[in-house]
Amino acid sequence: MAWYDEDSWLTQALSPKLSTIVITLAIAIFLPILLHSFLYRKAASATGLPTFLLVGPSGGGKTAFTTLTERGTVPTTHPSTTPLSIEALLPDPHVPASSHYRSPGDPAFERSRRFIILDTPGHGKLRNYATSTLADPGNVRGIIFVVDAAAIDEEAGLNEAAEYLHDVLLSLQKRYTNATTSKGPKEIPVLIAANKMDLFTALPASSVKTKLEKAISEVRNNRAKALRDAGAALSGGDEVDEEKEWLGEGGEGSFEFDEMREIGTAVDIVGGNVCQGKNSGDVAGWWSWIGEHL
Amino acid sequence: MLDTFEIVTASGIVLWSRTYVPVGAHVINSLIRDVFIEEHTLPQSEDSGSKPTYKKDGYTVKWTQAKDLGLVFVAVYQSLVHLTWIDKLLDNVRALFVGLYGEQLKTELSSVVNCDRFGSYFDRQMQELEGQSDSSAPGIKITTPDSSIDNDSAEESGPAAGLQKPPQRALFDTSADSTPVQTPDTSRPTTPASRILAGKARPAGARMSRRDRKKASGSPAPASSGDEASAKRKGKSAKKNRTWGELGAEEEDGDMVLDYSQSDIRGGAAEVEQLEEIHQDTWGRKTTRGEFVLKDLDEEMDAIIQEQNAKKDTAAAAAATAAAGGIVGSSLGAIGGYFRNVVGGKTLTKEDLAKSLKAMEEHLLRKNVAREAAVRLCESVERDLVGMKTPSFTTIESTLRTSMEKALTRILTPTSSLDLLREISTINSSRSRPYVLSIVGVNGVGKSTNLSKIAFFLLQNHHRVLIAAADTFRSGAVEQLRVHVRNLQELSKREGGSVDLFEKGYGKDAANIAADAVVYAEKHHFNVVLIDTAGRRHNDQRLMSSLEKFGKLANPDKILMVGEALVGTDSVAQARNFNASFGAGRKLDGFIISKTDTVGDMVGTLVSMVHATGIPVVFLGTGQHYSDLRNLNVGVITRLLMS
Ligand SMILES: Nc1nc2c(ncn2[C@@H]2O[C@H](COP(=O)(O)OP(=O)(O)OP(=O)(O)O)[C@@H](O)[C@H]2O)c(=O)[nH]1
Ligand SMILES: [Mg+2]
């Protein structure tokens, strides 16, 4: 049967028949809808919601805080190997700053309580998840640096935390200084969540702050003295005008978190404990911080 | 006995766990750290029969993964006991859990999986498998009905069992919210609770079995799955008789209901639920109810496990038919496969990956990665990807690329930071002995040059450095160092700090010279000692064995090995042998990779050495000048390797 025959499929497809018209119409209508739903089903649900990024050394309690915020209980947790984002509602007594004057029944109020927590692995080898998000923050409204206030008491724990926090702050600063608009990019505040306050050995939030500031000054000094990294040398770039970047103004003397205000990053330190033995503990301070920036 | 069973997500949340004997969280923590993150211990492939094992603190840990859902199923037991059925348990529990909660797990932006009910499934599996391994147990069950109830029934089986079981459970069950059924103070039949359980269990079972059948009928390989099914059913019917024997009348009803659930009527679930209500009222017998629920569980469990197995079979069969099938079938399959390859959403199998992996391996070899390291990297990426779905609009190749980039980044990134200056200042402030760093390596890789570069770096930071010439073997070595030191002294006038050479000529024992140098440095207030050692072939037994004595006597704070970027396949053996040469309890602390400026983007040696030993690269030598020493930049290296 040749294509020009009376009842070949090609002839039928071009003839003014009802079935042909119906099929064509159906394709014309449903194809875009199908494509749309296929492409946007995933993306649509996640876009727009404000995100809070959880970073910090391994074992700080990031995952524990994530689950506490999501479901109100704390299951057993182990070191994370992949990032996790969850959608949560700001727990009850806390009110998003953006809707202070809205009444609780208002749908806009309910909507404003929704946010996303992005939990990242804290193990030294897996921090690239966090750093890549920091380089391109998107919807990130704030960064919560969870640190074990008991581990801070020891040299190794303090250094690890300080180094990580230094890198986080430095990448925020880079983002600010590299911004092309004259106004500077959206401000991203940082909360240092001093966790595990229930432990006997935990330091109070104020001394966590001073210890971290001191350790970060040291990190900053050492970074200034350290060797350059191999980036430019290996990729054949010009090493001479590759300037090292310091954290804070000038990069001299002792570091204080207040220096970060210059680059649009307010740093707060609030103590808390995600769990108390098997029960959930007290993190109201962190939630109200989230509320303030929601 | 099994001590603990946990189901953990990749993000570290324990979804469900059962603890028989408490095991510290550190056992599973270090499993995750050592095996999944740092990859110290490589698990053997799952195909090799048994599940991978990991040993820690007298415990044996076995696990299996459900990759696409990011789940790890972990069983922990004492290494002293030998449990043969753990593999089977892991497999069954995985199939069950994935079948029951797979949909919930896929929910975006949520980590909550409501799996309180999983406990009863798990207990049934445990009983079955333990029963199989212990042949005496079933005999007892058959002869005495009491004990059979006691063993087989769920919590609501009756007052007698109710008194025994629940307290035990409350103790064992660690999942945060336990079902109300588990409250121990039930002196009378807990019918309402069981109704909840049954009411929920039934529709789920009905749905499962329907889907299962659909799967089986649509499956291109019904023979194999059918076989399995019938075998399973035989085993089941035997048990059915046992448990239902004492209540013959109910047995019929029970079967009727079960048959009903099998029938393929739409909305069957609701009707079944209704029917249950009636039965509930008319029978009202707790034992019956208990047994009923139980049997339901068994059926449901089998259905789910079969479904999961069938899925696997289907995939395998599809691959087989695609390979052997007719023109139409294969071309359709090929088009579909091609389409999915372009659009994404394809579940990756070994066969899909084989070609791209081969290409990736070739690519790595071209970048001067040693064959052994390249093969193992590809294997680890394959382990990572088999069973995964490709994301939308990504081809296999790009998925593989991303995964390889991730693997390389993970390997090259050190676990803890390597800040030489801070280490020196910490150690100097805590004791009077200077900081001792020594450098080892094969001949001609640039040990002395890199030692001088480090010395220059330390001078820039105003340290007082003593260089010890412990190469008493090769003629000219001491003179070479003397020239370096003279240059450095010249430079130190400008840069600050001070440097001197400690030498004792040739032929003496290197270890003694090194020890003397440390004493000398302490007396003359040097705060850093750098020890140059003789170059040695890593397969020269005699010279290598002297390194152990050297390590003991000089006791360096840091031992760095210099490796040439130019070296190819040999790098793996070099790194391994040097790492092992310092005896038990002492390892290398890092590598310096020299001459990286001469290899362009063929920086594979880094990967080979780090991969062979798990020891990080600390410095890169990038040129002829004293200032040509660089820190490692993982991002750049990865980019060069993948380019
Ligand atoms: N005592 C006490 N323990 C806590 C607290 N918060 C968390 N933990 C415990 O700290 C351990 C580590 O918590 P995770 O949430 O897994 O730590 P993480 O920050 O997610 O760690 P990574 O995923 O490896 O980065 C868990 O065993 C928690 O139970 C707390 O407030 N008090
Ligand atoms: Mg975590």
Coordinates of N, CA, C and O in Angstrom, one line a residue, chain A residues 83-215:
Chain A
P83 N 23.3 15.9 52.0 CA 22.5 17.0 52.5 C 21.0 16.6 52.6 O 20.6 15.7 51.9
L84 N 20.3 17.4 53.3 CA 18.8 17.1 53.5 C 18.1 18.4 53.6 O 18.4 19.2 54.4
S85 N 17.1 18.5 52.7 CA 16.2 19.7 53.0 C 14.8 19.3 53.3 O 14.3 18.4 52.8
I86 N 14.3 20.0 54.3 CA 13.0 19.7 54.8 C 12.2 21.0 54.9 O 12.8 22.0 55.1
E87 N 10.9 20.8 54.8 CA 10.0 22.0 54.9 C 9.4 22.0 56.3 O 9.0 20.9 56.8
A88 N 9.5 23.1 57.0 CA 9.0 23.1 58.4 C 8.1 24.3 58.6 O 8.1 25.3 57.8
L89 N 7.3 24.3 59.7 CA 6.6 25.4 60.1 C 7.2 26.0 61.4 O 7.7 25.2 62.2
L90 N 7.3 27.3 61.5 CA 7.9 27.9 62.6 C 7.1 27.4 63.9 O 5.9 27.7 63.9
P91 N 7.7 26.8 64.9 CA 6.9 26.3 66.0 C 6.1 27.5 66.7 O 6.5 28.6 66.6
D92 N 5.2 27.1 67.5 CA 4.1 28.0 67.8 C 4.3 29.4 68.4 O 3.9 30.3 67.8
P93 N 4.9 29.5 69.6 CA 4.9 30.9 70.1 C 5.7 31.9 69.3 O 5.5 33.0 69.4
H94 N 6.5 31.3 68.3 CA 7.3 32.2 67.6 C 6.6 32.8 66.4 O 5.8 32.0 65.7
V95 N 6.8 34.0 66.1 CA 6.0 34.7 65.0 C 7.0 35.3 64.0 O 8.0 35.9 64.4
P96 N 6.9 35.0 62.7 CA 7.7 35.6 61.7 C 7.7 37.1 61.8 O 6.6 37.7 61.9
A97 N 8.9 37.7 61.7 CA 8.9 39.2 61.8 C 8.1 39.9 60.8 O 7.5 40.9 61.0
S98 N 8.0 39.2 59.6 CA 7.3 39.8 58.5 C 5.8 39.9 58.7 O 5.1 40.6 58.0
S99 N 5.3 39.1 59.6 CA 3.8 39.1 59.8 C 3.4 39.3 61.3 O 2.6 38.6 61.8
H100 N 4.1 40.2 61.9 CA 3.8 40.5 63.3 C 2.4 40.9 63.5 O 1.8 40.7 64.6
Y101 N 1.8 41.7 62.6 CA 0.5 42.3 62.8 C -0.6 41.4 62.2 O -1.7 41.9 62.1
R102 N -0.2 40.3 61.7 CA -1.3 39.4 61.1 C -1.9 38.6 62.2 O -1.2 38.2 63.2
S103 N -3.1 38.2 62.1 CA -3.8 37.4 63.1 C -3.5 35.9 62.7 O -3.4 35.6 61.5
P104 N -3.5 35.0 63.7 CA -3.1 33.6 63.5 C -4.0 32.9 62.4 O -3.5 32.0 61.8
G105 N -5.2 33.3 62.2 CA -6.0 32.5 61.3 C -5.7 32.9 59.8 O -6.1 32.1 58.9
D106 N -5.1 34.0 59.6 CA -4.9 34.6 58.3 C -4.0 33.6 57.5 O -3.0 33.2 57.9
P107 N -4.5 33.2 56.3 CA -3.7 32.3 55.4 C -2.3 32.9 55.1 O -1.3 32.1 55.0
A108 N -2.2 34.2 55.0 CA -0.9 34.8 54.7 C 0.1 34.5 55.9 O 1.3 34.3 55.7
F109 N -0.5 34.6 57.1 CA 0.3 34.3 58.3 C 0.8 32.9 58.2 O 2.0 32.6 58.5
E110 N -0.1 32.0 58.0 CA 0.3 30.5 57.9 C 1.4 30.3 56.9 O 2.3 29.6 57.1
R111 N 1.2 31.0 55.7 CA 2.2 30.8 54.7 C 3.6 31.4 55.1 O 4.6 30.8 54.8
S112 N 3.5 32.4 55.8 CA 4.8 33.1 56.2 C 5.6 32.2 57.2 O 6.7 32.5 57.5
R113 N 4.9 31.3 57.9 CA 5.6 30.5 58.9 C 6.3 29.3 58.2 O 7.1 28.6 58.9
R114 N 6.1 29.1 56.9 CA 6.8 28.0 56.3 C 8.2 28.4 55.9 O 8.4 29.5 55.4
F115 N 9.1 27.5 56.1 CA 10.5 27.7 55.6 C 11.1 26.4 55.4 O 10.6 25.3 55.7
I116 N 12.3 26.4 54.7 CA 13.1 25.2 54.4 C 14.3 25.2 55.2 O 15.0 26.2 55.4
I117 N 14.6 24.1 55.8 CA 15.9 23.9 56.5 C 16.8 23.0 55.6 O 16.4 21.9 55.2
L118 N 18.0 23.5 55.3 CA 18.9 22.7 54.5 C 20.1 22.2 55.4 O 20.9 23.0 55.8
D119 N 20.0 21.0 55.7 CA 21.0 20.4 56.6 C 22.2 19.8 55.8 O 21.9 19.2 54.8
T120 N 23.4 20.2 56.1 CA 24.6 19.7 55.3 C 25.4 18.8 56.2 O 25.5 18.9 57.4
P121 N 26.2 17.9 55.5 CA 27.1 17.0 56.3 C 28.3 17.9 56.8 O 28.7 18.7 56.1
G122 N 28.7 17.6 58.1 CA 29.8 18.4 58.6 C 31.1 17.8 58.6 O 32.1 18.4 58.9
H123 N 31.2 16.6 58.1 CA 32.5 15.9 58.0 C 33.4 16.6 57.1 O 33.0 17.1 56.0
G124 N 34.7 16.7 57.5 CA 35.7 17.4 56.7 C 35.7 17.1 55.2 O 35.9 18.0 54.4
K125 N 35.5 15.9 54.8 CA 35.5 15.5 53.4 C 34.2 15.9 52.7 O 34.2 15.8 51.5
L126 N 33.2 16.2 53.4 CA 31.9 16.4 52.7 C 31.4 17.8 52.8 O 30.2 18.1 52.6
R127 N 32.3 18.8 53.1 CA 31.8 20.1 53.2 C 31.6 20.8 51.9 O 31.1 22.0 51.9
N128 N 31.9 20.2 50.8 CA 31.7 20.9 49.5 C 30.2 21.1 49.2 O 29.9 22.0 48.5
Y129 N 29.3 20.3 49.9 CA 27.9 20.6 49.7 C 27.6 21.9 50.3 O 26.8 22.7 49.7
A130 N 28.1 22.2 51.5 CA 27.8 23.5 52.1 C 28.5 24.6 51.4 O 27.9 25.7 51.1
T131 N 29.7 24.4 51.0 CA 30.4 25.5 50.3 C 29.8 25.9 49.0 O 29.8 27.0 48.6
S132 N 29.3 24.9 48.3 CA 28.7 25.2 47.0 C 27.4 26.0 47.2 O 27.1 26.9 46.4
T133 N 26.7 25.7 48.2 CA 25.5 26.5 48.5 C 25.8 27.9 48.9 O 25.2 28.8 48.6
L134 N 26.9 28.0 49.7 CA 27.4 29.3 50.1 C 27.8 30.2 48.9 O 27.6 31.4 48.9
A135 N 28.4 29.5 47.9 CA 28.9 30.3 46.8 C 27.7 30.8 46.0 O 27.8 31.9 45.3
D136 N 26.6 30.1 46.0 CA 25.4 30.5 45.3 C 24.2 30.4 46.2 O 23.5 29.4 46.1
P137 N 24.0 31.4 47.1 CA 23.0 31.1 48.1 C 21.5 31.1 47.7 O 20.7 30.5 48.4
G138 N 21.2 31.6 46.6 CA 19.8 31.6 46.2 C 18.8 32.1 47.2 O 18.9 33.3 47.5
N139 N 18.0 31.2 47.7 CA 17.0 31.6 48.7 C 17.4 31.7 50.1 O 16.6 31.8 51.0
V140 N 18.7 31.5 50.3 CA 19.1 31.4 51.7 C 18.9 32.7 52.5 O 19.4 33.7 52.1
R141 N 18.1 32.6 53.5 CA 17.9 33.8 54.3 C 18.8 34.0 55.5 O 19.0 35.1 56.0
G142 N 19.3 32.9 55.9 CA 20.2 32.9 57.1 C 21.0 31.7 57.2 O 20.6 30.6 56.6
I143 N 22.1 31.7 57.9 CA 23.0 30.6 58.1 C 23.1 30.3 59.5 O 23.3 31.2 60.4
I144 N 22.8 29.0 59.9 CA 22.9 28.6 61.3 C 24.1 27.7 61.4 O 24.2 26.7 60.8
F145 N 25.1 28.2 62.2 CA 26.3 27.4 62.4 C 26.2 26.7 63.7 O 26.2 27.3 64.8
V146 N 25.9 25.4 63.7 CA 25.7 24.6 64.9 C 27.0 24.1 65.4 O 27.7 23.5 64.6
V147 N 27.3 24.4 66.6 CA 28.6 23.9 67.2 C 28.3 23.3 68.6 O 27.5 23.7 69.3
D148 N 29.1 22.3 68.8 CA 29.0 21.6 70.1 C 29.8 22.4 71.2 O 31.0 22.4 71.1
A149 N 29.0 23.0 72.1 CA 29.7 23.9 73.1 C 30.6 23.1 74.0 O 31.4 23.7 74.7
A150 N 30.4 21.8 74.1 CA 31.3 21.0 74.9 C 32.6 20.7 74.2 O 33.7 20.7 74.8
A151 N 32.5 20.5 72.9 CA 33.7 20.2 72.1 C 34.6 21.4 72.0 O 35.8 21.3 71.8
I152 N 34.0 22.6 72.0 CA 34.8 23.9 71.9 C 35.8 24.0 73.0 O 36.8 24.7 72.8
D153 N 35.6 23.3 74.1 CA 36.5 23.4 75.2 C 37.8 22.8 74.9 O 38.8 23.1 75.6
E154 N 37.8 21.9 73.9 CA 39.1 21.3 73.6 C 39.7 21.9 72.4 O 39.0 22.4 71.5
E155 N 41.1 21.9 72.4 CA 41.8 22.5 71.3 C 41.4 22.1 69.9 O 41.1 22.9 69.1
A156 N 41.3 20.8 69.7 CA 41.0 20.2 68.4 C 39.6 20.7 67.9 O 39.4 21.1 66.8
G157 N 38.6 20.6 68.9 CA 37.2 20.9 68.5 C 37.1 22.4 68.2 O 36.5 22.8 67.3
L158 N 37.8 23.2 69.0 CA 37.8 24.7 68.8 C 38.4 25.0 67.5 O 37.8 25.8 66.7
N159 N 39.5 24.4 67.1 CA 40.2 24.8 65.9 C 39.3 24.4 64.7 O 39.2 25.1 63.7
E160 N 38.7 23.2 64.8 CA 37.9 22.7 63.6 C 36.8 23.7 63.4 O 36.5 24.1 62.3
A161 N 36.1 24.0 64.5 CA 34.9 24.9 64.4 C 35.4 26.3 63.9 O 34.7 26.8 63.0
A162 N 36.5 26.8 64.4 CA 36.9 28.1 64.0 C 37.3 28.2 62.6 O 36.9 29.1 61.8
E163 N 38.0 27.1 62.1 CA 38.4 27.1 60.7 C 37.2 27.1 59.8 O 37.1 27.8 58.8
Y164 N 36.2 26.2 60.2 CA 35.0 26.1 59.3 C 34.2 27.4 59.3 O 33.8 27.9 58.3
L165 N 34.1 28.0 60.5 CA 33.3 29.3 60.6 C 34.1 30.4 59.8 O 33.4 31.2 59.2
H166 N 35.4 30.4 59.9 CA 36.2 31.3 59.2 C 35.9 31.2 57.7 O 35.7 32.2 57.0
D167 N 35.9 30.0 57.2 CA 35.6 29.8 55.8 C 34.2 30.2 55.4 O 34.0 30.8 54.3
V168 N 33.3 30.0 56.3 CA 31.9 30.4 56.0 C 31.8 31.9 55.9 O 31.2 32.4 54.9
L169 N 32.4 32.6 56.9 CA 32.3 34.0 56.9 C 33.1 34.6 55.7 O 32.6 35.6 55.1
L170 N 34.2 34.0 55.4 CA 35.0 34.5 54.2 C 34.2 34.4 52.9 O 34.3 35.3 52.1
S171 N 33.5 33.3 52.8 CA 32.8 33.2 51.5 C 31.6 34.1 51.4 O 31.2 34.6 50.4
L172 N 31.0 34.5 52.6 CA 30.0 35.5 52.6 C 30.6 36.9 52.3 O 30.0 37.7 51.6
Q173 N 31.8 37.1 52.8 CA 32.5 38.3 52.5 C 32.8 38.4 51.0 O 32.6 39.5 50.4
K174 N 33.3 37.3 50.4 CA 33.7 37.3 49.0 C 32.4 37.7 48.2 O 32.5 38.4 47.2
R175 N 31.3 37.1 48.6 CA 30.1 37.3 47.8 C 29.7 38.8 47.9 O 29.3 39.4 46.9
Y176 N 30.0 39.4 49.1 CA 29.7 40.8 49.2 C 30.6 41.7 48.4 O 30.1 42.6 47.7
T177 N 31.9 41.4 48.5 CA 32.8 42.3 47.8 C 32.8 42.1 46.3 O 33.1 43.0 45.5
N178 N 32.5 40.9 45.8 CA 32.4 40.6 44.4 C 31.1 41.0 43.7 O 31.0 40.9 42.5
A179 N 30.2 41.5 44.5 CA 28.9 41.8 44.0 C 29.0 43.0 43.0 O 29.8 43.9 43.2
T180 N 28.2 42.9 41.9 CA 28.4 43.9 40.8 C 27.4 45.1 41.1 O 27.7 46.2 40.7
T181 N 26.3 44.9 41.8 CA 25.4 46.0 42.0 C 26.0 46.9 43.1 O 26.7 46.5 43.9
S182 N 25.6 48.2 43.0 CA 26.2 49.1 43.9 C 25.6 48.9 45.3 O 26.3 49.3 46.3
K183 N 24.4 48.4 45.4 CA 23.8 48.3 46.7 C 24.4 47.1 47.5 O 24.2 47.0 48.7
G184 N 25.0 46.2 46.8 CA 25.5 45.0 47.5 C 24.4 44.0 47.5 O 23.2 44.3 47.4
P185 N 24.7 42.7 47.7 CA 23.7 41.7 47.6 C 22.9 41.6 48.9 O 23.2 42.3 49.9
K186 N 21.8 40.9 48.9 CA 20.9 40.7 50.1 C 21.8 40.2 51.3 O 22.7 39.4 51.2
E187 N 21.4 40.8 52.4 CA 22.2 40.4 53.6 C 21.9 39.0 54.1 O 20.7 38.6 54.1
I188 N 22.9 38.3 54.5 CA 22.7 37.0 55.0 C 23.2 37.0 56.5 O 24.4 37.0 56.6
P189 N 22.4 36.9 57.5 CA 22.9 36.9 58.8 C 23.3 35.5 59.2 O 22.9 34.5 58.6
V190 N 24.1 35.4 60.2 CA 24.6 34.1 60.7 C 24.3 34.0 62.2 O 24.4 34.9 63.0
L191 N 23.8 32.8 62.5 CA 23.5 32.5 63.9 C 24.5 31.4 64.3 O 24.6 30.4 63.7
I192 N 25.2 31.7 65.4 CA 26.1 30.6 65.9 C 25.3 29.9 67.0 O 25.0 30.5 68.1
A193 N 24.9 28.7 66.8 CA 24.0 28.0 67.7 C 24.9 27.2 68.6 O 25.4 26.1 68.1
A194 N 25.1 27.6 69.8 CA 25.9 26.8 70.7 C 25.1 25.7 71.3 O 24.3 26.0 72.2
N195 N 25.3 24.5 70.8 CA 24.4 23.4 71.2 C 24.9 22.6 72.4 O 26.1 22.8 72.8
K196 N 24.1 21.7 72.9 CA 24.4 20.8 73.9 C 24.7 21.5 75.3 O 25.6 21.1 76.0
M197 N 23.9 22.5 75.5 CA 24.0 23.3 76.8 C 23.6 22.4 78.0 O 23.9 22.8 79.1
D198 N 23.0 21.3 77.7 CA 22.6 20.4 78.8 C 23.8 19.7 79.4 O 23.7 19.2 80.5
L199 N 24.8 19.6 78.6 CA 26.0 18.9 79.1 C 26.7 19.7 80.2 O 26.8 20.9 80.1
F200 N 27.3 18.9 81.1 CA 28.0 19.6 82.2 C 29.2 20.3 81.7 O 29.6 21.4 82.3
T201 N 29.9 19.8 80.7 CA 31.1 20.4 80.2 C 30.9 21.5 79.2 O 31.9 22.1 78.7
A202 N 29.7 21.8 78.8 CA 29.4 22.8 77.8 C 29.8 24.2 78.3 O 29.6 24.6 79.5
L203 N 30.4 25.0 77.4 CA 30.7 26.4 77.8 C 29.5 27.3 77.6 O 28.7 27.0 76.7
P204 N 29.3 28.3 78.4 CA 28.2 29.2 78.1 C 28.4 30.0 76.8 O 29.5 30.1 76.3
A205 N 27.3 30.5 76.2 CA 27.3 31.1 74.9 C 28.4 32.3 74.9 O 29.1 32.4 73.9
S206 N 28.5 33.0 75.9 CA 29.4 34.2 75.9 C 30.8 33.7 75.7 O 31.6 34.3 75.0
S207 N 31.2 32.6 76.4 CA 32.6 32.2 76.3 C 32.8 31.4 75.0 O 33.9 31.4 74.4
V208 N 31.8 30.8 74.4 CA 31.9 30.3 73.1 C 32.2 31.4 72.1 O 33.1 31.2 71.3
K209 N 31.6 32.5 72.3 CA 31.9 33.7 71.4 C 33.3 34.1 71.5 O 34.0 34.2 70.5
T210 N 33.8 34.4 72.7 CA 35.2 34.9 72.9 C 36.2 33.8 72.4 O 37.1 34.2 71.7
K211 N 35.9 32.6 72.7 CA 36.9 31.5 72.3 C 36.9 31.5 70.7 O 38.0 31.4 70.2
L212 N 35.7 31.5 70.1 CA 35.7 31.4 68.7 C 36.4 32.7 68.0 O 37.1 32.5 67.1
E213 N 36.2 33.8 68.6 CA 36.8 35.0 68.1 C 38.3 34.9 68.1 O 39.0 35.3 67.2
K214 N 38.8 34.4 69.2 CA 40.2 34.3 69.4 C 40.8 33.3 68.4 O 41.8 33.6 67.7
A215 N 40.1 32.2 68.3 CA 40.6 31.1 67.4 C 40.5 31.6 65.9 O 41.4 31.3 65.1

